Coordinates of C-alpha atoms and ligand atoms in Angstrom, one line a residue:
X1 CA -5.2 1.6 39.9
X2 CA -6.2 -1.4 38.9
X3 CA -3.9 -4.8 39.5
X4 CA -3.7 -5.6 35.7
X5 CA -2.8 -2.0 35.0
X6 CA -0.4 -2.0 37.9
X7 CA 1.2 -5.6 36.7
X8 CA 1.1 -3.9 32.7
X9 CA 3.0 -1.0 34.0
X10 CA 5.6 -3.3 35.8
X11 CA 6.0 -5.4 33.1
X12 CA 7.0 -2.5 30.6
X13 CA 9.0 -1.1 33.3
X14 CA 10.8 -4.5 33.0
X15 CA 10.9 -4.3 29.6
X16 CA 12.4 -0.7 29.2
X17 CA 14.7 -1.7 31.6
X18 CA 16.3 -5.1 29.7
X19 CA 16.1 -2.8 26.4
X20 CA 18.7 -0.4 28.2
X21 CA 20.6 -2.6 30.1
X22 CA 21.2 -5.0 27.1
X23 CA 21.7 -2.4 24.1
X24 CA 18.2 -2.7 22.8
X25 CA 16.8 0.7 22.8
X26 CA 18.0 3.9 24.6
X27 CA 16.2 7.0 25.4
X28 CA 17.0 9.6 22.6
X29 CA 19.3 12.5 23.7
X30 CA 19.8 11.1 27.4
X31 CA 22.6 12.9 28.6
X32 CA 20.7 16.0 28.2
X33 CA 17.5 14.9 29.4
X34 CA 16.0 13.1 26.8
X35 CA 13.8 14.1 23.8
X36 CA 10.1 13.7 23.8
X37 CA 8.6 10.6 21.9
X38 CA 12.2 9.7 20.1
X39 CA 14.7 6.7 20.4
X40 CA 17.5 5.3 19.6
X41 CA 18.3 1.6 19.1
X42 CA 21.7 0.4 20.6
X43 CA 24.0 -2.6 19.1
X44 CA 21.3 -5.4 19.5
X45 CA 18.5 -3.0 18.7
X46 CA 20.0 -1.8 15.5
X47 CA 20.3 -6.1 14.6
X48 CA 16.6 -6.5 15.3
X49 CA 15.2 -3.8 13.0
X50 CA 17.5 -4.9 10.3
X51 CA 16.4 -8.6 10.6
X52 CA 12.7 -7.3 10.9
X53 CA 13.3 -5.1 8.0
X54 CA 15.3 -8.1 5.7
X55 CA 12.3 -10.6 6.6
X56 CA 10.0 -7.6 5.3
X57 CA 11.7 -6.7 2.1
X58 CA 12.4 -10.0 1.3
X59 CA 8.9 -11.5 1.9
X60 CA 7.2 -8.9 0.5
X61 CA 9.9 -7.5 -2.5
X62 CA 12.3 -10.2 -3.7
X63 CA 10.6 -13.4 -3.2
X64 CA 7.7 -12.5 -5.1
X65 CA 7.4 -11.7 -9.0
X66 CA 4.8 -8.9 -8.6
X67 CA 6.1 -6.4 -6.0
X68 CA 9.3 -3.8 -6.6
X69 CA 11.1 -1.7 -4.0
X70 CA 11.5 1.9 -3.7
X71 CA 13.9 4.2 -1.6
X72 CA 12.3 7.4 -2.0
X73 CA 13.5 10.8 0.0
X74 CA 12.1 12.2 3.1
X75 CA 12.0 15.8 1.8
X76 CA 9.3 16.0 -0.9
X77 CA 7.6 18.8 -2.8
X78 CA 4.8 20.2 -0.3
X79 CA 2.6 20.0 -3.3
X80 CA 2.4 16.3 -2.2
X81 CA 1.1 16.7 1.0
X82 CA -1.8 19.1 -0.3
X83 CA -2.7 16.6 -3.0
X84 CA -2.9 13.7 -0.4
X85 CA -4.8 15.8 2.3
X86 CA -2.2 15.5 4.9
X87 CA -1.9 19.8 5.2
X88 CA -5.5 20.1 5.3
X89 CA -7.0 16.8 7.5
X90 CA -3.8 15.2 8.6
X91 CA -4.7 16.2 12.4
X92 CA -5.6 14.6 15.7
X93 CA -7.9 16.5 18.1
X94 CA -6.0 18.0 21.2
X95 CA -6.6 19.4 24.4
X96 CA -5.0 21.9 26.5
X97 CA -4.7 21.9 29.8
X98 CA -5.5 25.3 31.6
X99 CA -3.4 24.8 34.3
X100 CA 0.2 24.4 32.4
X101 CA -0.7 24.3 28.7
X102 CA 0.4 20.9 28.3
X103 CA -1.9 18.7 25.6
X104 CA -3.6 15.9 25.4
X105 CA -5.1 13.7 22.6
X106 CA -8.8 14.4 23.1
X107 CA -9.4 10.7 22.6
X108 CA -6.7 9.7 24.9
X109 CA -8.1 10.8 27.9
X110 CA -9.2 8.1 30.0
X111 CA -12.2 8.8 32.5
X112 CA -11.2 9.4 35.8
X113 CA -13.4 10.3 39.4
X114 CA -12.8 13.2 41.9
X115 CA -14.0 16.6 43.4
X116 CA -13.5 19.7 41.2
X117 CA -11.3 22.3 43.0
X118 CA -11.6 25.7 42.1
X119 CA -9.2 28.8 42.7
X120 CA -9.7 32.4 41.4
X121 CA -6.0 32.8 40.9
X122 CA -2.7 32.8 42.8
X123 CA -0.3 34.7 43.8
X124 CA 3.5 35.0 45.5
X125 CA 5.5 37.4 47.9
X126 CA 7.5 38.5 44.8
X127 CA 4.7 40.3 43.9
X128 CA 3.7 37.5 41.0
X129 CA 0.0 37.1 40.3
X130 CA -2.0 35.3 38.4
X131 CA -5.3 36.6 37.9
X132 CA -7.3 34.0 36.1
X133 CA -9.6 30.9 37.5
X134 CA -8.1 27.7 38.0
X135 CA -10.4 24.4 38.1
X136 CA -8.6 21.3 39.2
X137 CA -9.6 17.7 39.9
X138 CA -8.8 16.4 43.2
X139 CA -8.4 12.8 42.3
X140 CA -10.4 10.1 43.9
X141 CA -8.2 9.4 47.5
X142 CA -6.1 12.5 47.2
X143 CA -5.5 14.2 50.2
X144 CA -6.4 18.4 50.1
X145 CA -2.9 19.1 50.9
X146 CA -1.2 17.0 48.6
X147 CA -3.5 18.5 45.6
X148 CA -2.5 21.8 46.6
X149 CA 1.1 21.2 46.5
X150 CA 0.7 19.4 43.2
X151 CA -1.0 22.6 42.1
X152 CA 1.7 24.9 43.1
X153 CA 4.6 23.2 41.7
X154 CA 2.8 23.1 38.3
X155 CA 1.8 26.7 38.3
X156 CA 5.5 27.3 39.6
X157 CA 6.9 25.1 36.9
X158 CA 4.9 27.1 34.5
X159 CA 5.5 30.8 35.7
X160 CA 9.1 30.0 36.1
X161 CA 11.4 32.3 38.1
X162 CA 8.9 35.4 38.7
X163 CA 6.8 33.3 41.0
X164 CA 9.3 32.9 43.6
X165 CA 9.7 29.6 46.0
X166 CA 7.0 27.0 45.3
X167 CA 5.8 26.9 48.9
X168 CA 5.3 30.4 49.4
X169 CA 2.7 30.7 46.4
X170 CA -0.4 31.4 47.7
X171 CA -3.8 29.8 46.1
X172 CA -7.1 32.1 46.3
X173 CA -10.5 31.2 47.4
X174 CA -10.3 27.6 47.4
X175 CA -13.7 26.2 46.7
X176 CA -15.0 22.9 46.4
X177 CA -16.9 22.4 43.4
X178 CA -18.9 19.4 42.1
X179 CA -18.1 15.4 42.5
X180 CA -17.6 13.9 39.4
X181 CA -17.8 10.5 38.8
X182 CA -16.8 10.0 34.7
X183 CA -15.0 13.0 33.6
X184 CA -13.2 13.2 30.7
X185 CA -12.6 16.8 31.3
X186 CA -9.2 17.5 33.4
X187 CA -5.8 16.3 32.0
X188 CA -4.6 13.0 33.0
X189 CA -1.5 13.8 34.6
X190 CA -1.7 17.3 35.8
X191 CA -5.4 17.3 36.8
X192 CA -6.0 21.0 35.6
X193 CA -9.4 21.4 33.1
X194 CA -9.0 20.7 29.5
X195 CA -10.1 23.3 26.9
X196 CA -12.2 22.5 24.1
X197 CA -11.2 20.3 21.1
X198 CA -8.7 21.8 18.4
X199 CA -7.2 20.1 15.7
X200 CA -3.7 20.1 15.6
X201 CA -1.8 18.8 12.5
X202 CA 0.7 16.1 12.9
X203 CA 3.1 17.0 10.3
X204 CA 6.6 18.3 11.1
X205 CA 7.4 21.3 9.2
X206 CA 10.6 22.5 7.9
X207 CA 12.4 24.7 5.7
X208 CA 14.1 23.8 2.3
X209 CA 16.8 26.2 1.0
X210 CA 18.3 29.2 3.1
X211 CA 15.9 31.7 3.0
X212 CA 14.0 30.1 5.4
X213 CA 10.7 31.7 4.3
X214 CA 6.9 30.6 4.2
X215 CA 7.4 30.1 0.4
X216 CA 10.3 27.4 1.5
X217 CA 8.3 25.3 3.7
X218 CA 7.7 21.6 3.5
X219 CA 7.3 18.6 5.5
X220 CA 9.1 15.4 7.1
X221 CA 7.2 13.0 5.6
X222 CA 4.5 11.7 7.7
X223 CA 4.0 8.4 5.8
X224 CA 6.1 6.5 3.0
X225 CA 3.1 5.5 1.1
X226 CA 2.8 9.1 -1.0
X227 CA 6.2 8.7 -2.3
X228 CA 5.0 5.4 -3.8
X229 CA 2.2 7.3 -5.7
X230 CA 4.3 10.2 -6.8
X231 CA 6.8 7.8 -8.2
X232 CA 4.0 5.1 -9.4
X233 CA 4.5 6.4 -13.1
X234 CA 8.2 6.4 -13.1
X235 CA 8.0 2.6 -11.6
X236 CA 5.3 1.6 -14.0
X237 CA 7.3 2.9 -17.1
X238 CA 10.9 2.0 -16.2
X239 CA 9.9 -1.7 -15.1
X240 CA 7.3 -3.0 -17.7
X241 CA 5.2 -4.3 -15.0
X242 CA 1.2 -5.3 -15.4
X243 CA -1.5 -4.5 -13.1
X244 CA -1.6 -6.2 -10.6
X245 CA 1.6 -5.3 -9.3
X246 CA 3.0 -3.8 -6.2
X247 CA 5.6 -1.2 -5.0
X248 CA 6.9 -1.3 -1.6
X249 CA 9.1 0.8 0.5
X250 CA 10.4 0.9 4.1
X251 CA 11.7 4.4 5.2
X252 CA 11.4 7.1 8.2
X253 CA 8.1 8.8 8.9
X254 CA 8.0 11.7 11.3
X255 CA 4.5 12.7 13.5
X256 CA 4.5 15.3 15.6
X257 CA 2.3 13.0 18.0
X258 CA 0.4 15.1 20.8
X259 CA 0.7 12.4 23.2
X260 CA 3.9 9.9 22.6
X261 CA 3.5 7.2 24.5
X262 CA 4.0 3.5 25.4
X263 CA 7.8 3.3 24.8
X264 CA 8.6 3.3 21.1
X265 CA 4.6 2.2 20.2
X266 CA 3.9 5.7 19.6
X267 CA 6.8 7.8 18.8
X268 CA 7.6 11.2 17.0
X269 CA 9.9 9.4 14.4
X270 CA 9.5 6.1 13.5
X271 CA 10.0 3.9 10.5
X272 CA 7.3 2.3 8.1
X273 CA 7.3 -0.5 5.8
X274 CA 4.4 0.0 3.1
X275 CA 3.3 -2.0 0.3
X276 CA 0.8 -0.4 -2.4
X277 CA -0.4 -3.1 -4.3
X278 CA -2.0 -1.5 -7.8
X279 CA -5.1 -3.8 -9.2
X280 CA -7.4 -3.5 -11.7
X281 CA -10.8 -1.8 -11.1
X282 CA -13.6 -4.4 -10.8
X283 CA -15.5 -3.1 -13.6
X284 CA -11.9 -3.8 -15.8
X285 CA -11.9 -7.3 -13.9
X286 CA -15.3 -7.8 -15.1
X287 CA -14.9 -6.8 -18.7
X288 CA -11.7 -9.1 -18.8
X289 CA -13.2 -12.3 -16.8
X290 CA -16.7 -11.8 -17.5
X291 CA -17.2 -12.1 -13.6
X292 CA -15.7 -10.6 -10.2
X293 CA -14.8 -13.2 -7.8
X294 CA -16.6 -12.5 -4.4
X295 CA -15.2 -13.3 -1.0
X296 CA -16.9 -16.0 1.0
X297 CA -15.8 -17.3 4.1
X298 CA -13.2 -20.0 3.7
X299 CA -12.3 -18.6 -0.3
X300 CA -8.9 -19.7 -1.3
X301 CA -6.5 -17.4 -1.0
X302 CA -3.2 -19.0 -2.1
X303 CA -2.8 -18.1 -5.4
X304 CA -3.9 -14.8 -6.8
X305 CA -6.6 -15.5 -9.8
X306 CA -7.3 -13.4 -12.6
X307 CA -11.0 -12.9 -11.5
X308 CA -9.9 -11.3 -8.3
X309 CA -11.5 -7.7 -7.4
X310 CA -10.7 -5.7 -4.9
X311 CA -12.4 -7.6 -2.1
X312 CA -10.3 -11.0 -2.7
X313 CA -7.0 -8.9 -3.1
X314 CA -8.0 -7.3 0.4
X315 CA -8.4 -10.6 1.9
X316 CA -5.3 -12.1 0.5
X317 CA -3.1 -9.5 1.9
X318 CA -4.9 -9.7 5.1
X319 CA -3.7 -13.6 4.8
X320 CA -0.1 -12.6 3.6
X321 CA 0.4 -10.3 6.4
X322 CA -1.0 -12.7 8.9
X323 CA 1.7 -15.9 7.5
X324 CA 4.4 -12.7 8.0
X325 CA 3.6 -12.2 11.3
X326 CA 3.6 -15.9 12.0
X327 CA 6.8 -16.2 10.4
X328 CA 8.3 -13.9 13.1
X329 CA 6.7 -15.6 16.1
X330 CA 3.6 -13.0 16.8
X331 CA 1.0 -15.7 15.1
X332 CA -0.7 -16.3 18.6
X333 CA -1.1 -13.0 19.4
X334 CA -2.7 -11.0 16.7
X335 CA -6.2 -9.5 16.7
X336 CA -8.1 -7.9 13.4
X337 CA -10.6 -5.0 13.8
X338 CA -12.6 -4.4 10.6
X339 CA -13.1 -0.8 10.4
X340 CA -17.1 -0.6 10.2
X341 CA -18.7 1.9 7.7
X342 CA -19.1 4.5 10.5
X343 CA -15.3 4.3 11.0
X344 CA -14.1 4.1 7.1
X345 CA -12.4 7.2 5.2
X346 CA -15.1 8.4 2.5
X347 CA -12.8 6.9 0.0
X348 CA -11.9 3.6 1.7
X349 CA -13.9 0.3 0.8
X350 CA -12.3 -1.7 3.5
X351 CA -9.8 -1.4 6.2
X352 CA -8.6 -4.0 8.9
X353 CA -6.1 -3.1 11.5
X354 CA -3.9 -6.3 12.7
X355 CA -3.7 -5.6 16.6
X356 CA -1.3 -7.1 18.7
X357 CA -1.2 -7.8 22.4
X358 CA 1.3 -5.6 24.5
X359 CA 1.5 -5.5 28.0
X360 CA -0.6 -2.1 28.3
X361 CA -3.1 -3.5 25.9
X362 CA -4.0 -5.0 22.4
X363 CA -3.3 -2.4 20.0
X364 CA -2.7 -1.6 16.3
X365 CA 1.0 -3.1 14.8
X366 CA -0.6 -2.4 11.2
X367 CA -3.3 -1.6 8.9
X368 CA -4.4 -2.9 5.5
X369 CA -7.0 -0.5 3.7
X370 CA -8.4 -0.8 0.4
X371 CA -8.3 2.6 -0.9
X372 CA -9.8 2.5 -4.4
X373 CA -8.1 5.0 -7.0
X374 CA -8.3 7.9 -3.9
X375 CA -4.2 8.9 -4.2
X376 CA -3.3 8.2 -7.6
X377 CA -6.5 10.1 -8.9
X378 CA -5.8 12.9 -6.5
X379 CA -1.9 13.4 -7.8
X380 CA -3.5 13.3 -11.2
X381 CA -6.2 15.8 -10.5
X382 CA -3.8 18.1 -8.3
X383 CA -0.6 17.6 -10.9
X384 CA -2.2 17.5 -14.2
X385 CA -0.1 14.8 -15.0
X386 CA -1.6 11.5 -15.9
X387 CA -1.7 8.8 -13.9
X388 CA -3.4 6.1 -16.2
X389 CA -2.2 3.2 -17.4
X390 CA -2.9 1.6 -20.8
X391 CA -4.3 -2.0 -20.7
X392 CA -4.5 -4.2 -24.3
X393 CA -6.4 -7.0 -22.9
X394 CA -8.9 -4.8 -21.2
X395 CA -9.1 -2.6 -24.9
X396 CA -9.6 -6.1 -27.0
X397 CA -12.0 -7.4 -24.1
X398 CA -14.3 -4.2 -24.2
X399 CA -14.1 -4.1 -27.6
X400 CA -16.1 -7.1 -27.8
X401 CA -19.0 -5.7 -25.6
X402 CA -22.4 -4.5 -27.6
X403 CA -23.6 -1.1 -26.3
X404 CA -26.6 -2.5 -24.4
X405 CA -24.0 -4.4 -22.3
X406 CA -21.7 -1.2 -21.8
X407 CA -24.9 0.8 -20.6
X408 CA -25.3 -2.0 -18.0
X409 CA -22.0 -1.3 -16.6
X410 CA -22.6 2.5 -16.6
X411 CA -25.9 1.9 -15.1
X412 CA -24.5 -0.5 -12.2
X413 CA -22.3 2.1 -11.2
X414 CA -24.8 5.2 -11.3
X415 CA -26.9 2.9 -8.8
X416 CA -23.9 2.4 -6.7
X417 CA -22.9 6.1 -6.9
X418 CA -26.7 6.7 -5.7
X419 CA -26.1 4.3 -2.8
X420 CA -23.2 6.0 -1.3
X421 CA -23.6 7.1 2.4
X422 CA -20.5 8.8 2.4
X423 CA -18.8 11.4 0.2
X424 CA -19.9 12.8 -2.9
X425 CA -21.8 10.3 -5.4
X426 CA -19.8 10.7 -9.1
X427 CA -21.9 12.9 -11.1
X428 CA -23.1 10.8 -14.6
X429 CA -21.3 12.8 -16.9
X430 CA -18.1 11.9 -14.6
X431 CA -19.1 8.3 -14.3
X432 CA -19.5 8.1 -18.2
X433 CA -16.4 9.8 -19.2
X434 CA -14.8 7.3 -16.8
X435 CA -16.2 4.5 -18.9
X436 CA -15.6 6.0 -22.1
X437 CA -11.7 5.8 -20.8
X438 CA -12.1 2.2 -19.1
X439 CA -13.9 0.7 -22.5
X440 CA -10.5 2.1 -24.7
X441 CA -8.3 -0.1 -22.1
X442 CA -7.5 3.4 -19.7
X443 CA -8.0 3.6 -15.8
X444 CA -6.0 4.8 -12.8
X445 CA -5.1 1.7 -11.1
X446 CA -7.0 0.9 -7.1
X447 CA -4.9 0.2 -4.4
X448 CA -4.7 -2.2 -1.6
X449 CA -2.4 -0.7 1.2
X450 CA -0.6 -2.9 4.1
X451 CA 1.1 -0.4 6.5
X452 CA 3.3 -1.6 8.7
X453 CA 5.3 0.1 11.6
X454 CA 8.8 -1.3 12.0
X455 CA 9.5 0.2 15.5
X456 CA 6.1 -1.1 16.9
X457 CA 6.9 -4.5 15.3
X458 CA 10.4 -4.5 16.9
X459 CA 8.4 -3.9 20.2
X460 CA 6.2 -6.8 19.7
X461 CA 8.8 -9.2 19.1
X462 CA 10.7 -7.9 22.3
X463 CA 7.1 -7.9 24.5
X464 CA 6.3 -11.0 23.2
X465 CA 9.6 -12.9 23.8
X466 CA 10.0 -11.6 27.1
X467 CA 9.8 -14.0 29.9
X468 CA 10.8 -14.5 33.0
X469 CA 11.9 -17.8 35.2
X470 CA 12.8 -18.8 38.6
X471 CA 15.9 -20.7 39.0
X472 CA 17.6 -22.1 42.4
X473 CA 21.4 -22.5 42.2
X474 CA 23.6 -25.1 43.8
X475 CA 23.4 -23.3 47.2
X476 CA 19.5 -23.3 47.0
X477 CA 19.5 -19.7 46.4
X478 CA 16.5 -18.2 44.2
X479 CA 17.2 -16.2 41.1
X480 CA 14.8 -14.8 38.3
X481 CA 16.2 -15.2 35.3
X482 CA 14.9 -13.1 32.4
X483 CA 15.0 -15.0 28.7
X484 CA 14.0 -13.2 25.6
X485 CA 12.4 -16.1 23.3
X486 CA 13.1 -14.1 20.1
X487 CA 12.3 -16.2 16.9
X488 CA 16.0 -17.1 15.6
X489 CA 14.7 -15.1 12.2
X490 CA 14.6 -11.9 14.1
X491 CA 17.4 -12.5 16.9
X492 CA 20.2 -9.9 16.8
X493 CA 22.6 -12.6 17.5
X494 CA 22.0 -16.2 16.3
X495 CA 24.9 -18.1 17.9
X496 CA 26.9 -17.8 20.9
X497 CA 30.3 -19.4 20.8
X498 CA 31.6 -20.8 23.9
X499 CA 35.3 -22.1 24.4
X500 CA 34.7 -24.2 27.6
X501 CA 37.9 -22.6 29.2
X502 CA 39.7 -19.7 28.1
X503 CA 43.0 -20.7 29.4
X504 CA 43.4 -23.8 27.2
X505 CA 44.7 -22.4 24.0
X506 CA 43.9 -25.5 22.2
X507 CA 39.9 -25.0 22.9
X508 CA 40.4 -21.3 22.3
X509 CA 41.7 -21.6 18.6
X510 CA 39.1 -24.7 18.1
X511 CA 36.2 -21.7 19.1
X512 CA 37.6 -19.2 17.3
X513 CA 37.8 -21.5 14.0
X514 CA 34.2 -21.9 14.6
X515 CA 33.3 -18.6 14.9
X516 CA 35.0 -17.6 12.1
X517 CA 33.3 -20.5 10.1
X518 CA 30.0 -19.1 11.2
X519 CA 30.0 -15.7 11.2
X520 CA 30.5 -14.8 7.4
X521 CA 26.8 -16.5 7.5
X522 CA 24.9 -15.0 10.6
X523 CA 25.7 -12.4 13.4
X524 CA 27.4 -14.4 16.3
X525 CA 29.2 -13.8 19.4
X526 CA 32.1 -15.3 20.6
X527 CA 32.9 -15.1 24.4
X528 CA 35.3 -16.8 26.6
X529 CA 34.4 -14.9 30.2
X530 CA 32.9 -16.4 33.7
X531 CA 31.5 -20.0 33.8
X532 CA 29.6 -21.9 31.0
X533 CA 26.3 -21.2 32.6
X534 CA 26.8 -17.6 32.8
X535 CA 27.4 -17.2 29.4
X536 CA 24.3 -18.8 28.4
X537 CA 22.3 -16.7 30.8
X538 CA 23.6 -13.5 28.9
X539 CA 22.6 -14.8 25.8
X540 CA 19.0 -16.1 27.0
X541 CA 18.7 -12.8 28.3
X542 CA 19.8 -11.2 24.5
X543 CA 17.4 -13.3 22.7
X544 CA 20.0 -15.4 21.4
X545 CA 18.6 -18.7 20.3
X546 CA 21.7 -20.9 19.9
X547 CA 24.6 -21.8 21.8
X548 CA 27.9 -23.7 20.8
X549 CA 30.4 -25.1 23.5
X550 CA 34.1 -26.3 22.8
X551 CA 34.7 -28.6 25.1
X552 CA 37.8 -31.4 25.2
X553 CA 36.0 -34.2 23.6
X554 CA 36.2 -31.5 20.4
X555 CA 39.9 -31.5 20.7
X556 CA 39.9 -35.0 20.6
X557 CA 40.7 -36.2 24.0
X558 CA 37.6 -38.6 24.6
X559 CA 38.4 -40.8 21.3
X560 CA 38.1 -39.7 17.6
X561 CA 34.6 -40.2 17.3
X562 CA 33.7 -36.9 19.3
X563 CA 36.6 -35.2 17.6
X564 CA 35.6 -31.8 15.7
X565 CA 31.8 -32.4 17.2
X566 CA 30.2 -29.6 19.3
X567 CA 27.5 -29.2 22.0
X568 CA 24.7 -27.4 20.3
X569 CA 22.4 -25.9 22.8
X570 CA 18.9 -24.8 22.1
X571 CA 17.8 -21.8 24.3
X572 CA 14.1 -22.5 24.2
X573 CA 14.0 -26.0 24.7
X574 CA 17.5 -26.3 27.1
X575 CA 18.3 -29.3 24.7
X576 CA 21.5 -30.4 24.2
X577 CA 22.9 -32.1 21.3
X578 CA 26.4 -33.2 19.6
X579 CA 26.9 -31.7 16.1
X580 CA 29.7 -32.1 13.7
X581 CA 31.6 -29.0 13.1
X582 CA 31.2 -29.4 9.3
X583 CA 27.2 -29.8 9.6
X584 CA 26.8 -26.4 12.0
X585 CA 26.3 -24.3 8.7
X586 CA 23.5 -26.4 7.2
X587 CA 21.8 -27.2 10.8
X588 CA 21.9 -23.8 11.4
X589 CA 21.2 -21.8 8.3
X590 CA 17.5 -22.7 7.6
X591 CA 16.8 -22.2 11.0
X592 CA 18.1 -18.5 11.1
X593 CA 16.7 -17.3 7.9
Ligands
LIG1 P1 -2.6 5.0 15.4 O1 -4.1 5.3 15.2 O2 -1.8 4.1 16.1 O3 -2.2 6.8 15.3 P2 -2.5 5.4 12.6 O4 -3.6 4.5 12.0 O5 -2.4 6.7 12.3 O6 -2.0 4.7 13.8 P3 -0.9 4.6 9.9 O7 -1.0 5.9 9.8 O8 -2.2 3.5 9.6 O9 -1.2 4.6 11.3 O10 0.2 4.0 10.0 C1 0.8 2.8 9.6 C2 1.0 2.1 10.8 O11 2.4 2.9 11.0 C3 0.6 1.7 11.9 O12 -0.1 0.6 12.0 C4 1.9 1.9 12.9 O13 2.8 0.8 13.3 C5 3.0 2.8 12.6 N1 2.7 3.9 13.0 C6 2.1 4.7 12.8 N2 2.0 5.9 13.9 C7 3.1 5.5 14.6 C8 3.7 6.2 15.7 N3 3.7 7.5 16.0 N4 4.8 5.5 16.5 C9 5.2 4.4 15.7 N5 4.7 3.6 14.8 C10 3.2 4.3 14.0

């Protein structure tokens, strides 16, 4: 293993340990040995997640005039998942270990080096027998005895009690096979040969109602987006919004991931924050505005314009989401992966993955896709309920077009359909029917979808904030101090409030007063135990950006000018300033919200 890989593992171990020690994240069902791929958020983690959720909700809905919120159910009519394509195609290719039946995602198997060891089977004195060939990779540097022990242990854990004692299992007809340099055909953990790649649907099935027959099967939603599409018409009709506008939703999603890994990064139960931003088809924009603005490097994305087509809207949302991440302290660890035409789904026009630097690599945090009208059109066709909207302005503008101009629109679209390299081109009759509806002002909106994961975001901000510094105490002893440099907007505790000494009633009373004043407005923590340095250190490790100490000056012992002032300590700069109690709220509120 490379030094970088070892450092990454060590860094993740420190982060996982801090998360448990300080109550950010616990393994689910830990007292029963855990539950694969699911995690619980402790007191600090729950606050952190709530803050991230609030920042997303406020930025994406409340602070905008063109986005509304939705809170849909997790269980839905399974017809939704059929129409969306999830029942048929929401699958990962997975491969199974021939030794243990353990599955791994085909694209998660890294190249390995080693020698293939073959056995015709195995047996034990209990009379148990395994009568099929076994092939295992003896990894480079591994001793043959340790390989045999590993294989026996794996066989025994799979066979259960019947196989008897592990050390008494006999491996039959050992034979050395090929030496391989870059193989991806052996399970990364067990070393057992992998079978063919097979699709594995990621949706978690359940039953609705007491009879629990196949007819009652539904799914725990694998994404929040589909409910937005399914409720599009209700939101549109009840809100009187005009396209372009968006619907945002935050909620749980479930995926039976083949290989959950990297702590909470890939979980089986997680939370998504998704926006479906509905826009006019480019043809409608062109009819109304006379042109569709093309994107070029440096284009002004600050304010949406009526002549924006999907490309400008897509770029706009990438820009908005980047600003969002900058606002929670992740600006300098982002990268972008623009999917190539080969990567893109047939209906997608563009998709960019916003990636973030994690200790285990640079990985996806959010995807922003321009999905055309694929989703609403699919639900329109499967449900037979119209998902079209009527646009008066479009109808009026189209009424002014000559027949030649209308035909020119149709011809342009037919040429684009003919040039498609993926998916089926729309037949001419369907194109003409679509334009007929469009010229009357009717269309199914297109969509731009910024889709983020809350748990990944929480992990990203923790990983980015994690830092260690060496401190030498008065006696010269070195100590490693962990400081979680969380952005004040997302930090679970905003302020620690400390009386200098706990046995001085006047200090405690004043500190309690400050605590009561602040806690109505932000999450604060009152602490009077241990030395003041220790109390600062505890809050540094929890990511608290500010500390307030109430001392004798506060109580007026050093004169009236310092009376009712406190020391405000800034975690990141270690700067300390004297602030009037009456100024505290005004100073802190803008920094933490
Ligand atoms: P990946 O390629 O990592 O499996 P994806 O492209 O399938 O992700 P999307 O379907 O686009 O992911 O989901 C949108 C967002 O939801 C992702 O960017 C991610 O932040 C989050 N997400 C998806 N799957 C998981 C998961 N198993 N655990 C945690 N978050 C997830």
